[in-house]
Short mmCIF file of C-alpha atoms in Angstrom, two decimals:
data_model
loop_
_atom_site.label_atom_id
_atom_site.label_comp_id
_atom_site.label_asym_id
_atom_site.label_seq_id
_atom_site.Cartn_x
_atom_site.Cartn_y
_atom_site.Cartn_z
CA MET A 1 -1.41 -89.28 67.38
CA ARG A 2 -0.78 -86.70 70.11
CA GLU A 3 2.54 -85.95 71.75
CA VAL A 4 3.26 -87.60 75.11
CA ALA A 5 5.34 -86.40 78.06
CA ILE A 6 6.91 -87.99 81.11
CA ILE A 7 5.64 -86.11 84.19
CA GLY A 8 7.03 -88.30 86.95
CA VAL A 9 9.69 -90.94 87.53
CA GLY A 10 10.59 -93.34 90.32
CA CYS A 11 13.08 -96.10 90.92
CA THR A 12 14.00 -98.46 93.74
CA MET A 13 17.53 -99.27 94.78
CA PHE A 14 19.00 -101.77 92.29
CA THR A 15 20.76 -104.59 94.16
CA GLU A 16 20.09 -107.87 95.96
CA LEU A 17 16.96 -106.95 97.92
CA TRP A 18 16.24 -110.18 99.79
CA GLU A 19 13.98 -108.47 102.34
CA ILE A 20 11.72 -106.78 99.75
CA SER A 21 9.08 -108.73 97.81
CA PHE A 22 8.31 -108.39 94.09
CA ARG A 23 5.02 -106.60 94.74
CA ASP A 24 6.61 -104.23 97.26
CA LEU A 25 9.34 -103.32 94.76
CA PHE A 26 6.69 -102.28 92.23
CA VAL A 27 4.71 -100.34 94.82
CA GLU A 28 7.82 -98.48 95.97
CA ALA A 29 8.82 -97.49 92.42
CA GLY A 30 5.24 -96.59 91.48
CA LEU A 31 4.62 -94.50 94.59
CA SER A 32 7.77 -92.46 94.10
CA ALA A 33 6.80 -91.81 90.46
CA ILE A 34 3.27 -90.79 91.50
CA GLU A 35 4.63 -88.46 94.18
CA ASP A 36 7.12 -87.03 91.68
CA ALA A 37 4.29 -86.32 89.24
CA GLY A 38 1.92 -85.07 91.90
CA VAL A 39 -1.01 -87.10 90.61
CA GLU A 40 -3.66 -88.98 92.59
CA GLY A 41 -4.15 -92.71 92.13
CA GLU A 42 -7.70 -92.06 90.88
CA ALA A 43 -6.25 -90.04 87.98
CA ILE A 44 -4.36 -93.03 86.61
CA ASP A 45 -6.21 -94.51 83.65
CA ALA A 46 -4.08 -97.60 83.11
CA LEU A 47 -0.97 -99.52 84.17
CA TYR A 48 1.54 -101.27 81.91
CA ILE A 49 3.84 -103.73 83.65
CA GLY A 50 7.10 -104.94 82.09
CA ASN A 51 8.41 -108.22 83.45
CA MET A 52 10.33 -111.06 81.86
CA SER A 53 9.81 -114.11 84.00
CA ALA A 54 8.11 -113.80 87.38
CA GLY A 55 6.56 -117.15 86.47
CA ARG A 56 9.94 -118.79 86.91
CA PHE A 57 11.74 -116.39 89.24
CA ILE A 58 8.98 -116.26 91.89
CA GLU A 59 6.35 -118.68 90.48
CA GLN A 60 3.87 -115.86 90.02
CA GLU A 61 1.89 -114.98 86.93
CA HIS A 62 -1.07 -112.60 86.51
CA LEU A 63 1.15 -109.68 87.49
CA ALA A 64 -1.25 -107.17 85.96
CA SER A 65 -3.82 -107.93 88.64
CA LEU A 66 -1.25 -108.39 91.41
CA ILE A 67 0.38 -105.01 90.87
CA ALA A 68 -2.89 -103.13 90.34
CA ASP A 69 -4.15 -104.74 93.54
CA TYR A 70 -1.17 -103.84 95.73
CA ALA A 71 -0.91 -100.39 94.19
CA GLY A 72 -4.41 -99.81 95.56
CA LEU A 73 -5.93 -99.53 92.10
CA ALA A 74 -7.89 -102.81 91.97
CA SER A 75 -10.49 -101.21 94.26
CA ILE A 76 -11.30 -98.74 91.46
CA ASN A 77 -10.80 -101.40 88.75
CA THR A 78 -8.02 -99.61 86.85
CA PRO A 79 -7.02 -101.65 83.78
CA SER A 80 -3.57 -103.23 84.00
CA THR A 81 -1.53 -105.07 81.37
CA ARG A 82 1.66 -107.11 81.70
CA VAL A 83 3.94 -107.23 78.66
CA GLU A 84 6.99 -109.40 77.97
CA ALA A 85 9.92 -109.18 75.56
CA ALA A 86 12.67 -110.81 77.65
CA CYS A 87 15.19 -108.14 78.74
CA ALA A 88 13.28 -105.53 76.69
CA SER A 89 10.07 -106.02 78.70
CA GLY A 90 10.48 -102.65 80.44
CA GLY A 91 11.02 -100.77 77.19
CA LEU A 92 8.01 -102.54 75.73
CA ALA A 93 5.83 -101.54 78.70
CA LEU A 94 6.90 -97.93 78.22
CA ARG A 95 6.14 -98.11 74.51
CA GLN A 96 2.68 -99.62 75.09
CA ALA A 97 1.95 -96.90 77.64
CA VAL A 98 3.13 -94.16 75.28
CA LEU A 99 0.96 -95.54 72.47
CA ALA A 100 -2.06 -95.71 74.79
CA VAL A 101 -1.71 -92.00 75.62
CA ALA A 102 -0.70 -90.96 72.09
CA SER A 103 -3.80 -92.65 70.65
CA GLY A 104 -6.04 -90.59 72.90
CA HIS A 105 -7.51 -93.67 74.55
CA HIS A 106 -5.94 -92.93 77.96
CA ASP A 107 -4.65 -89.71 79.54
CA ILE A 108 -2.56 -90.46 82.65
CA VAL A 109 -0.81 -93.82 82.43
CA ILE A 110 1.88 -95.47 84.54
CA ALA A 111 4.52 -97.70 82.96
CA GLY A 112 6.43 -99.87 85.40
CA GLY A 113 9.03 -102.58 85.09
CA GLY A 114 10.56 -104.92 87.60
CA GLU A 115 12.26 -108.22 88.23
CA LYS A 116 12.99 -110.26 91.34
CA MET A 117 15.99 -112.37 90.34
CA THR A 118 17.69 -113.34 93.60
CA ASP A 119 14.99 -115.58 95.12
CA VAL A 120 16.51 -118.40 93.01
CA ASP A 121 20.17 -119.40 92.88
CA THR A 122 22.49 -118.24 90.11
CA GLY A 123 22.24 -121.53 88.17
CA ASP A 124 18.45 -121.37 88.05
CA ALA A 125 18.49 -117.65 87.22
CA THR A 126 20.91 -118.29 84.35
CA ASP A 127 18.57 -120.97 83.03
CA VAL A 128 15.58 -118.60 83.23
CA LEU A 129 17.52 -115.99 81.24
CA SER A 130 18.45 -118.66 78.67
CA ALA A 131 14.75 -118.79 77.79
CA ALA A 132 15.26 -115.46 75.98
CA ALA A 133 17.23 -117.41 73.35
CA ASP A 134 15.86 -120.30 71.27
CA ARG A 135 15.67 -123.12 73.83
CA GLU A 136 15.37 -125.83 71.17
CA TRP A 137 18.21 -124.78 68.88
CA GLU A 138 20.56 -122.68 71.02
CA GLY A 139 20.04 -123.47 74.71
CA ILE A 140 19.89 -127.24 74.32
CA MET A 141 23.09 -127.16 72.28
CA GLY A 142 25.03 -125.71 75.21
CA ALA A 143 24.61 -121.99 74.61
CA THR A 144 24.40 -119.64 77.58
CA PHE A 145 23.76 -115.90 77.32
CA PRO A 146 27.37 -115.00 78.05
CA GLY A 147 28.25 -117.64 75.42
CA LEU A 148 26.09 -116.02 72.74
CA TYR A 149 27.51 -112.54 73.36
CA ALA A 150 31.00 -114.06 73.58
CA MET A 151 30.57 -115.41 70.03
CA ILE A 152 29.62 -111.90 68.90
CA ALA A 153 32.66 -110.49 70.72
CA ARG A 154 35.01 -113.09 69.20
CA LEU A 155 33.91 -112.24 65.66
CA HIS A 156 33.99 -108.47 66.35
CA MET A 157 37.57 -108.83 67.58
CA HIS A 158 38.48 -110.96 64.56
CA ARG A 159 37.02 -108.51 62.04
CA TYR A 160 37.66 -105.13 63.61
CA HIS A 161 40.61 -105.81 65.93
CA THR A 162 38.57 -104.85 68.97
CA THR A 163 40.59 -105.75 72.07
CA SER A 164 39.80 -107.25 75.47
CA GLU A 165 41.09 -103.99 76.99
CA GLN A 166 38.54 -102.00 74.96
CA LEU A 167 35.75 -104.30 76.16
CA ALA A 168 37.04 -103.92 79.72
CA GLN A 169 36.99 -100.14 79.33
CA VAL A 170 33.20 -100.31 78.91
CA ALA A 171 32.97 -101.92 82.36
CA VAL A 172 35.49 -99.49 83.86
CA LYS A 173 33.53 -96.48 82.53
CA ASN A 174 30.16 -97.81 83.64
CA HIS A 175 31.42 -98.70 87.12
CA TYR A 176 32.88 -95.19 87.40
CA ASN A 177 29.52 -93.67 86.40
CA ALA A 178 27.81 -95.87 88.99
CA THR A 179 30.01 -94.42 91.76
CA MET A 180 27.90 -91.27 91.28
CA ASN A 181 24.54 -93.09 91.26
CA PRO A 182 23.22 -93.78 94.78
CA LYS A 183 20.75 -96.38 93.39
CA ALA A 184 23.39 -98.44 91.57
CA GLN A 185 24.28 -102.01 92.52
CA TYR A 186 28.06 -101.51 92.25
CA GLN A 187 29.21 -98.09 93.42
CA ARG A 188 32.91 -98.85 93.31
CA ALA A 189 35.38 -97.96 90.58
CA ILE A 190 37.26 -100.83 88.93
CA THR A 191 40.32 -101.03 86.68
CA ILE A 192 40.97 -102.71 83.35
CA GLU A 193 43.19 -105.14 85.22
CA ASN A 194 40.29 -106.05 87.57
CA VAL A 195 38.21 -106.99 84.51
CA LEU A 196 40.95 -108.93 82.74
CA THR A 197 41.91 -110.90 85.85
CA SER A 198 38.31 -111.78 86.79
CA PRO A 199 37.33 -115.39 86.00
CA MET A 200 36.65 -116.22 82.35
CA VAL A 201 32.93 -116.99 81.87
CA ALA A 202 32.80 -117.51 78.10
CA ASP A 203 35.97 -116.61 76.24
CA PRO A 204 36.62 -113.70 75.56
CA LEU A 205 34.13 -112.46 78.19
CA HIS A 206 35.25 -112.33 81.81
CA LEU A 207 32.94 -112.15 84.83
CA PHE A 208 33.35 -108.35 84.91
CA ASP A 209 32.25 -108.14 81.25
CA CYS A 210 28.81 -109.39 82.38
CA SER A 211 25.87 -107.58 83.98
CA PRO A 212 24.78 -108.99 87.35
CA MET A 213 21.62 -110.57 88.80
CA THR A 214 19.62 -107.75 90.37
CA ASP A 215 16.32 -107.04 92.11
CA GLY A 216 14.64 -103.75 91.34
CA ALA A 217 11.75 -101.84 89.84
CA ALA A 218 11.21 -98.51 88.11
CA ALA A 219 8.19 -96.50 86.98
CA VAL A 220 7.29 -93.46 84.91
CA ILE A 221 4.05 -91.47 84.67
CA LEU A 222 2.90 -90.32 81.24
CA ALA A 223 0.48 -87.59 80.25
CA PRO A 224 -0.57 -85.86 77.02
CA ALA A 225 2.04 -83.19 76.26
CA GLU A 226 -0.55 -80.41 76.15
CA VAL A 227 -1.41 -80.86 79.85
CA ALA A 228 2.04 -81.91 81.11
CA LYS A 229 2.88 -78.46 82.50
CA LYS A 230 -0.13 -78.71 84.82
CA TYR A 231 1.78 -81.42 86.69
CA THR A 232 5.43 -80.41 86.40
CA ASP A 233 7.63 -77.48 85.39
CA THR A 234 10.02 -79.90 83.72
CA PRO A 235 8.13 -82.29 81.47
CA VAL A 236 10.24 -84.51 79.24
CA TYR A 237 8.72 -85.09 75.82
CA ILE A 238 8.78 -88.41 73.98
CA LYS A 239 9.89 -87.57 70.45
CA ALA A 240 9.96 -91.17 69.24
CA THR A 241 8.98 -94.64 70.40
CA THR A 242 10.08 -97.39 68.04
CA GLN A 243 10.45 -101.14 68.10
CA ALA A 244 11.97 -103.72 65.76
CA SER A 245 12.20 -107.51 65.67
CA SER A 246 14.91 -109.82 64.40
CA THR A 247 15.54 -113.57 64.53
CA ILE A 248 15.43 -115.10 68.00
CA SER A 249 18.59 -117.11 67.25
CA LEU A 250 21.90 -115.31 66.95
CA HIS A 251 23.08 -117.72 64.24
CA ASP A 252 20.27 -116.66 61.88
CA ARG A 253 21.33 -112.98 61.79
CA GLU A 254 22.72 -111.84 58.47
CA ASP A 255 25.64 -110.20 60.29
CA ILE A 256 26.55 -111.73 63.66
CA THR A 257 28.26 -108.48 64.75
CA THR A 258 25.25 -106.23 64.06
CA LEU A 259 21.95 -106.16 65.94
CA ASP A 260 19.80 -105.40 62.92
CA ALA A 261 16.80 -104.82 65.20
CA THR A 262 18.73 -101.96 66.80
CA VAL A 263 19.64 -100.54 63.38
CA ALA A 264 16.01 -100.69 62.21
CA ALA A 265 14.55 -99.25 65.44
CA ALA A 266 17.16 -96.45 65.41
CA GLN A 267 16.46 -95.51 61.80
CA ARG A 268 12.72 -95.38 62.54
CA ALA A 269 13.32 -93.36 65.74
CA PHE A 270 15.57 -90.73 64.15
CA GLN A 271 13.19 -90.42 61.21
CA THR A 272 10.18 -90.00 63.51
CA ALA A 273 11.92 -87.40 65.66
CA GLY A 274 13.48 -85.57 62.72
CA LEU A 275 16.87 -85.92 64.40
CA THR A 276 20.23 -87.57 63.72
CA PRO A 277 22.57 -89.45 66.07
CA ARG A 278 24.67 -86.25 66.28
CA ASP A 279 21.77 -84.44 67.95
CA VAL A 280 21.73 -86.82 70.92
CA ASP A 281 23.40 -85.54 74.11
CA LEU A 282 23.41 -88.81 76.05
CA ALA A 283 22.14 -92.37 75.75
CA GLU A 284 21.30 -95.26 78.03
CA VAL A 285 22.07 -98.37 75.97
CA HIS A 286 21.65 -102.08 76.60
CA ASP A 287 25.06 -103.17 77.93
CA CYS A 288 24.11 -106.61 79.26
CA PHE A 289 27.70 -107.49 78.33
CA THR A 290 30.53 -105.09 77.51
CA ILE A 291 30.46 -106.14 73.85
CA ALA A 292 26.75 -105.24 73.77
CA GLU A 293 27.58 -101.57 74.47
CA ILE A 294 30.15 -101.58 71.66
CA LEU A 295 27.51 -102.99 69.29
CA ALA A 296 24.89 -100.52 70.52
CA ILE A 297 26.96 -97.38 69.97
CA GLU A 298 27.77 -98.61 66.45
CA ASP A 299 24.28 -99.83 65.52
CA LEU A 300 22.61 -96.67 66.89
CA GLY A 301 24.81 -94.65 64.53
CA PHE A 302 27.00 -92.87 67.10
CA PHE A 303 30.12 -94.52 65.66
CA LYS A 304 30.93 -96.46 62.49
CA LYS A 305 30.78 -100.26 62.55
CA GLY A 306 34.02 -101.56 64.00
CA GLU A 307 34.97 -98.28 65.72
CA GLY A 308 33.02 -98.72 68.96
CA GLY A 309 35.98 -100.22 70.79
CA ILE A 310 38.43 -97.48 69.90
CA ALA A 311 35.81 -94.77 70.65
CA THR A 312 35.37 -96.25 74.12
CA GLU A 313 39.14 -96.47 74.65
CA GLU A 314 39.49 -92.80 73.69
CA GLY A 315 36.89 -91.76 76.26
CA LEU A 316 34.34 -90.51 73.73
CA THR A 317 31.54 -92.31 75.60
CA ALA A 318 32.49 -91.09 79.08
CA ILE A 319 30.69 -88.25 80.87
CA GLY A 320 32.29 -85.15 79.34
CA GLY A 321 33.00 -87.06 76.11
CA GLU A 322 31.40 -86.69 72.70
CA ILE A 323 28.34 -88.81 73.57
CA PRO A 324 28.08 -89.94 77.21
CA ILE A 325 26.79 -93.53 77.33
CA ASN A 326 25.19 -95.15 80.37
CA THR A 327 25.58 -92.33 82.87
CA SER A 328 23.54 -94.44 85.33
CA GLY A 329 26.22 -97.12 85.28
CA GLY A 330 24.24 -99.08 82.72
CA LEU A 331 23.11 -102.65 83.13
CA LYS A 332 26.71 -103.50 83.93
CA ALA A 333 27.13 -101.47 87.12
CA CYS A 334 23.72 -100.01 87.99
CA GLY A 335 22.37 -103.56 87.72
CA HIS A 336 20.00 -105.43 85.43
CA PRO A 337 16.68 -106.52 86.95
CA VAL A 338 15.64 -107.47 83.44
CA GLY A 339 12.02 -106.24 83.37
CA ALA A 340 12.98 -102.97 85.09
CA THR A 341 15.86 -102.00 82.83
CA GLY A 342 13.93 -100.36 79.97
CA ILE A 343 12.02 -98.17 82.44
CA LYS A 344 15.10 -97.34 84.51
CA GLN A 345 16.79 -96.10 81.33
CA ALA A 346 13.91 -93.63 80.84
CA VAL A 347 14.15 -92.59 84.51
CA GLU A 348 17.87 -91.87 84.12
CA VAL A 349 17.46 -89.90 80.89
CA THR A 350 14.54 -87.93 82.38
CA GLU A 351 16.64 -86.98 85.43
CA GLN A 352 19.49 -85.95 83.13
CA LEU A 353 17.22 -83.80 80.93
CA ARG A 354 15.72 -82.17 84.02
CA GLY A 355 19.25 -81.42 85.26
CA GLU A 356 18.70 -83.54 88.38
CA ALA A 357 21.40 -86.17 87.88
CA GLY A 358 23.75 -84.81 90.54
CA LYS A 359 27.44 -85.59 90.14
CA ARG A 360 26.86 -87.57 86.96
CA GLN A 361 24.95 -84.71 85.25
CA VAL A 362 25.70 -84.19 81.56
CA ASP A 363 25.97 -80.41 81.14
CA GLY A 364 23.22 -78.87 79.03
CA ALA A 365 21.61 -82.18 78.09
CA GLU A 366 18.53 -81.57 75.96
CA ILE A 367 18.04 -84.78 73.97
CA GLY A 368 18.52 -88.31 75.28
CA LEU A 369 17.98 -91.79 73.90
CA THR A 370 17.13 -95.12 75.52
CA HIS A 371 17.94 -98.45 73.88
CA ASN A 372 16.56 -101.70 75.31
CA VAL A 373 17.30 -105.13 73.80
CA GLY A 374 15.55 -108.47 74.27
CA GLY A 375 17.63 -111.64 74.15
CA SER A 376 20.63 -111.62 71.84
CA GLY A 377 18.88 -108.98 69.68
CA GLY A 378 15.50 -110.45 68.73
CA THR A 379 13.78 -107.28 69.97
CA ALA A 380 15.04 -103.69 70.16
CA ILE A 381 13.10 -100.76 71.59
CA ILE A 382 14.22 -97.15 71.33
CA HIS A 383 12.84 -93.97 72.84
CA ILE A 384 14.09 -90.47 72.11
CA LEU A 385 13.38 -87.98 74.89
CA GLN A 386 13.66 -84.19 74.79
CA ARG A 387 13.25 -81.61 77.51
CA MET B 1 13.25 -129.27 78.26
CA THR B 2 10.28 -131.63 78.49
CA VAL B 3 10.41 -135.04 76.79
CA PRO B 4 7.71 -134.25 74.17
CA ARG B 5 9.39 -130.98 73.17
CA PHE B 6 12.70 -132.73 72.53
CA TRP B 7 11.18 -135.87 71.00
CA ARG B 8 9.07 -133.93 68.47
CA LYS B 9 12.17 -132.91 66.49
CA LEU B 10 14.26 -136.04 67.09
CA LYS B 11 14.85 -136.91 63.41
CA HIS B 12 15.91 -133.33 62.68
CA ARG B 13 18.33 -133.25 65.64
CA TYR B 14 19.81 -136.71 64.93
CA ASN B 15 20.18 -136.40 61.16
CA LEU B 16 20.57 -132.68 60.37
CA LEU B 17 17.24 -132.84 58.59
CA GLY B 18 16.06 -129.36 57.59
CA THR B 19 14.11 -127.75 54.78
CA HIS B 20 14.68 -126.29 51.32
CA CYS B 21 12.55 -123.59 49.68
CA THR B 22 12.52 -124.49 45.98
CA THR B 23 11.05 -121.08 45.03
CA CYS B 24 14.15 -119.10 46.10
CA ASP B 25 16.58 -122.03 46.50
CA THR B 26 17.33 -121.26 50.15
CA TYR B 27 18.11 -123.97 52.72
CA TYR B 28 16.96 -123.86 56.34
CA TYR B 29 18.12 -125.60 59.48
CA PRO B 30 16.29 -126.03 61.80
CA PRO B 31 13.27 -126.77 59.58
CA ARG B 32 10.80 -123.97 58.86
CA LYS B 33 7.18 -124.13 57.70
CA ILE B 34 7.41 -120.68 56.10
CA CYS B 35 10.28 -119.38 53.96
CA PRO B 36 11.13 -115.92 55.42
CA LYS B 37 12.10 -114.70 51.93
CA CYS B 38 9.08 -115.99 49.94
CA ARG B 39 6.53 -116.38 52.72
CA ARG B 40 3.30 -117.69 51.11
CA THR B 41 4.85 -118.16 47.64
CA GLY B 42 7.57 -120.41 49.04
CA LYS B 43 7.59 -124.15 48.38
CA ILE B 44 9.11 -125.98 51.34
CA GLN B 45 10.60 -129.47 51.02
CA SER B 46 12.46 -131.63 53.49
CA HIS B 47 16.25 -131.62 53.04
CA GLN B 48 19.03 -133.79 54.43
CA PHE B 49 22.20 -131.73 54.99
CA LYS B 50 25.63 -133.21 54.30
CA GLY B 51 26.96 -131.88 57.59
CA GLU B 52 30.02 -130.12 56.22
CA GLY B 53 30.74 -126.46 56.77
CA LYS B 54 32.97 -123.88 58.37
CA LEU B 55 33.19 -122.26 61.79
CA LEU B 56 31.92 -118.67 61.72
CA THR B 57 32.69 -117.77 65.34
CA TYR B 58 33.15 -119.55 68.67
CA THR B 59 33.51 -119.23 72.42
CA ILE B 60 34.90 -121.42 75.14
CA ILE B 61 32.20 -122.00 77.75
CA GLN B 62 33.54 -122.18 81.29
CA ASN B 63 30.18 -122.13 83.11
CA PRO B 64 27.89 -124.64 81.35
CA PRO B 65 24.13 -124.93 81.87
CA GLU B 66 23.37 -127.62 84.45
CA LYS B 67 21.87 -129.99 81.88
CA ILE B 68 24.92 -130.02 79.64
CA THR B 69 27.17 -132.83 80.69
CA ALA B 70 30.17 -131.90 78.56
CA GLN B 71 33.15 -131.27 80.74
CA ALA B 72 33.75 -127.54 80.89
CA PRO B 73 35.49 -125.91 79.25
CA TYR B 74 33.91 -126.81 75.92
CA VAL B 75 33.92 -125.03 72.59
CA LEU B 76 30.60 -123.66 71.34
CA GLY B 77 30.39 -122.28 67.84
CA ILE B 78 28.21 -121.04 65.03
CA VAL B 79 28.69 -123.32 62.03
CA GLU B 80 27.77 -122.27 58.51
CA LEU B 81 26.84 -125.37 56.52
CA ASP B 82 28.00 -125.49 52.88
CA GLU B 83 24.33 -125.31 51.79
CA GLY B 84 24.01 -121.94 53.61
CA PRO B 85 22.15 -122.27 56.92
CA ARG B 86 23.89 -121.70 60.24
CA LEU B 87 23.46 -123.45 63.54
CA THR B 88 24.76 -123.22 67.09
CA SER B 89 26.59 -126.37 68.16
CA GLN B 90 29.44 -127.70 70.23
CA ILE B 91 32.77 -128.20 68.47
CA ILE B 92 34.70 -131.23 69.69
CA CYS B 93 38.29 -130.08 69.82
CA HIS B 94 40.85 -128.76 72.25
CA PRO B 95 40.24 -125.07 73.00
CA GLU B 96 43.71 -124.26 71.65
CA GLU B 97 42.91 -125.84 68.26
CA VAL B 98 39.82 -123.81 67.46
CA GLU B 99 39.98 -120.99 64.93
CA ILE B 100 37.51 -118.92 62.92
CA GLY B 101 37.08 -120.28 59.39
CA MET B 102 38.13 -123.86 60.13
CA ARG B 103 36.34 -126.65 58.24
CA VAL B 104 34.05 -128.84 60.34
CA GLN B 105 32.02 -132.04 59.91
CA SER B 106 28.91 -133.07 61.84
CA VAL B 107 28.91 -136.06 64.19
CA PHE B 108 26.18 -137.70 66.28
CA ARG B 109 26.85 -137.29 70.00
CA LYS B 110 25.31 -137.09 73.44
CA ILE B 111 24.76 -133.43 74.25
CA GLY B 112 23.20 -133.47 77.72
CA GLU B 113 21.02 -135.15 80.31
CA GLU B 114 18.27 -134.06 82.65
CA SER B 115 19.56 -135.97 85.69
CA ALA B 116 20.96 -139.41 86.57
CA GLN B 117 17.50 -140.92 85.98
CA GLY B 118 16.27 -138.36 83.43
CA MET B 119 16.20 -138.05 79.67
CA ILE B 120 19.46 -138.09 77.72
CA TYR B 121 19.72 -135.60 74.85
CA TYR B 122 21.45 -136.81 71.69
CA GLY B 123 22.09 -134.60 68.70
CA THR B 124 24.67 -133.04 66.42
CA LYS B 125 28.12 -131.78 67.31
CA PHE B 126 30.98 -130.95 64.95
CA VAL B 127 34.59 -132.08 64.65
CA LYS B 128 37.49 -130.51 62.77
CA ASN B 129 37.45 -131.74 59.17
#
């Protein structure tokens, strides 16, 4: 397998984009990545498209053809593949694209991810997202996604004395980071009190513990590492791409407060890269709910199990802290167009490693990690990037 | 959920009917065709659970899915049956009464409906034991 590099990145605004269609979102993200990489459309050997549920959000399937077509690549018959792993669809598209280049089968490949969530109302969108859990044995019983993560949070609080204030601090930090990200959905700082006085959605999770409904798309261009410098002075190298599965139902996990798919994918990633969690300068992790970021920083090995809450409270995960987490604002404040998220994480880490992250730049960042989760933890995908 | 998809597992939903792998003596609910521990060496048999267990964790749902008729807020929990398997289910109790570790017993209840004219879902909930 040959080494792979990211040579271009692009991302749309993440927010409610009522005036922009699904296909136009993808084209916008893809074009900016292509311009960033300085490649011609003819040079692209393949497309990988991450999307969770266009079938239900916009009643459109066959996205592979649709996006290739509107990207102007159907006329030259470029192969295109749509992949799905719920909220980890973007990460999975990136991984498939990396493997395609690493194997030597393709050279220049584009990995894109996107979701159009606001064409349906919030009730319908919530129901679509519920399909990432086991419909027959969780959803039908009255479980919602906030409800599943709330049950994790409740047990984490019971076992490790994690507090509502510590959960709220995740949201406060990520909203603060998003004030420095011009593409983020929520660019306003909030307080712990704002979180704790927002309506309860599923006890102990408040509205401000939850990521929002978002429209958006992101794209990255990959090339074999040995030719990457032909396209850019600042290639970012993919040191590991790993993936792990776990049970689709939360109740079947051996430990409800651990995403064992994250643990397995992280172990494989650090082993592949020959690195340890201490070597990582920043990480974009899957904070679909505030408790999910606490779990992620524990399960990735940045902090011991049960200490994620206190680490967050002490500011260790803030920009300038020991390991800055979610400098983009994360899913929580940058927004979570589910299929786009895994790609957007790679865009953010790439910009950080290039030193192009503006006010939210992590000084001297050399190694970054992305962590994308499907459902309540049935899929985890990790990439380690190095400049 | 469509009628056939719900109907197909009616007896398992109504009666807490799951499976038991006699090779490794592990119990499963919902039923499984393959034992994840033994895979092809597993011997799967049908098993009727007693319906007693304890509450592992819970939440109080304020925003229910549209098809769940229970008056919000309702308590949703993960129950660990005494035989070992765990399931997600509603706990019929006042939100102030619920606590991690409490003993629970299964009951047969209405759990939701598609619409005024649509299918009614029946299945298992739990009460404090």
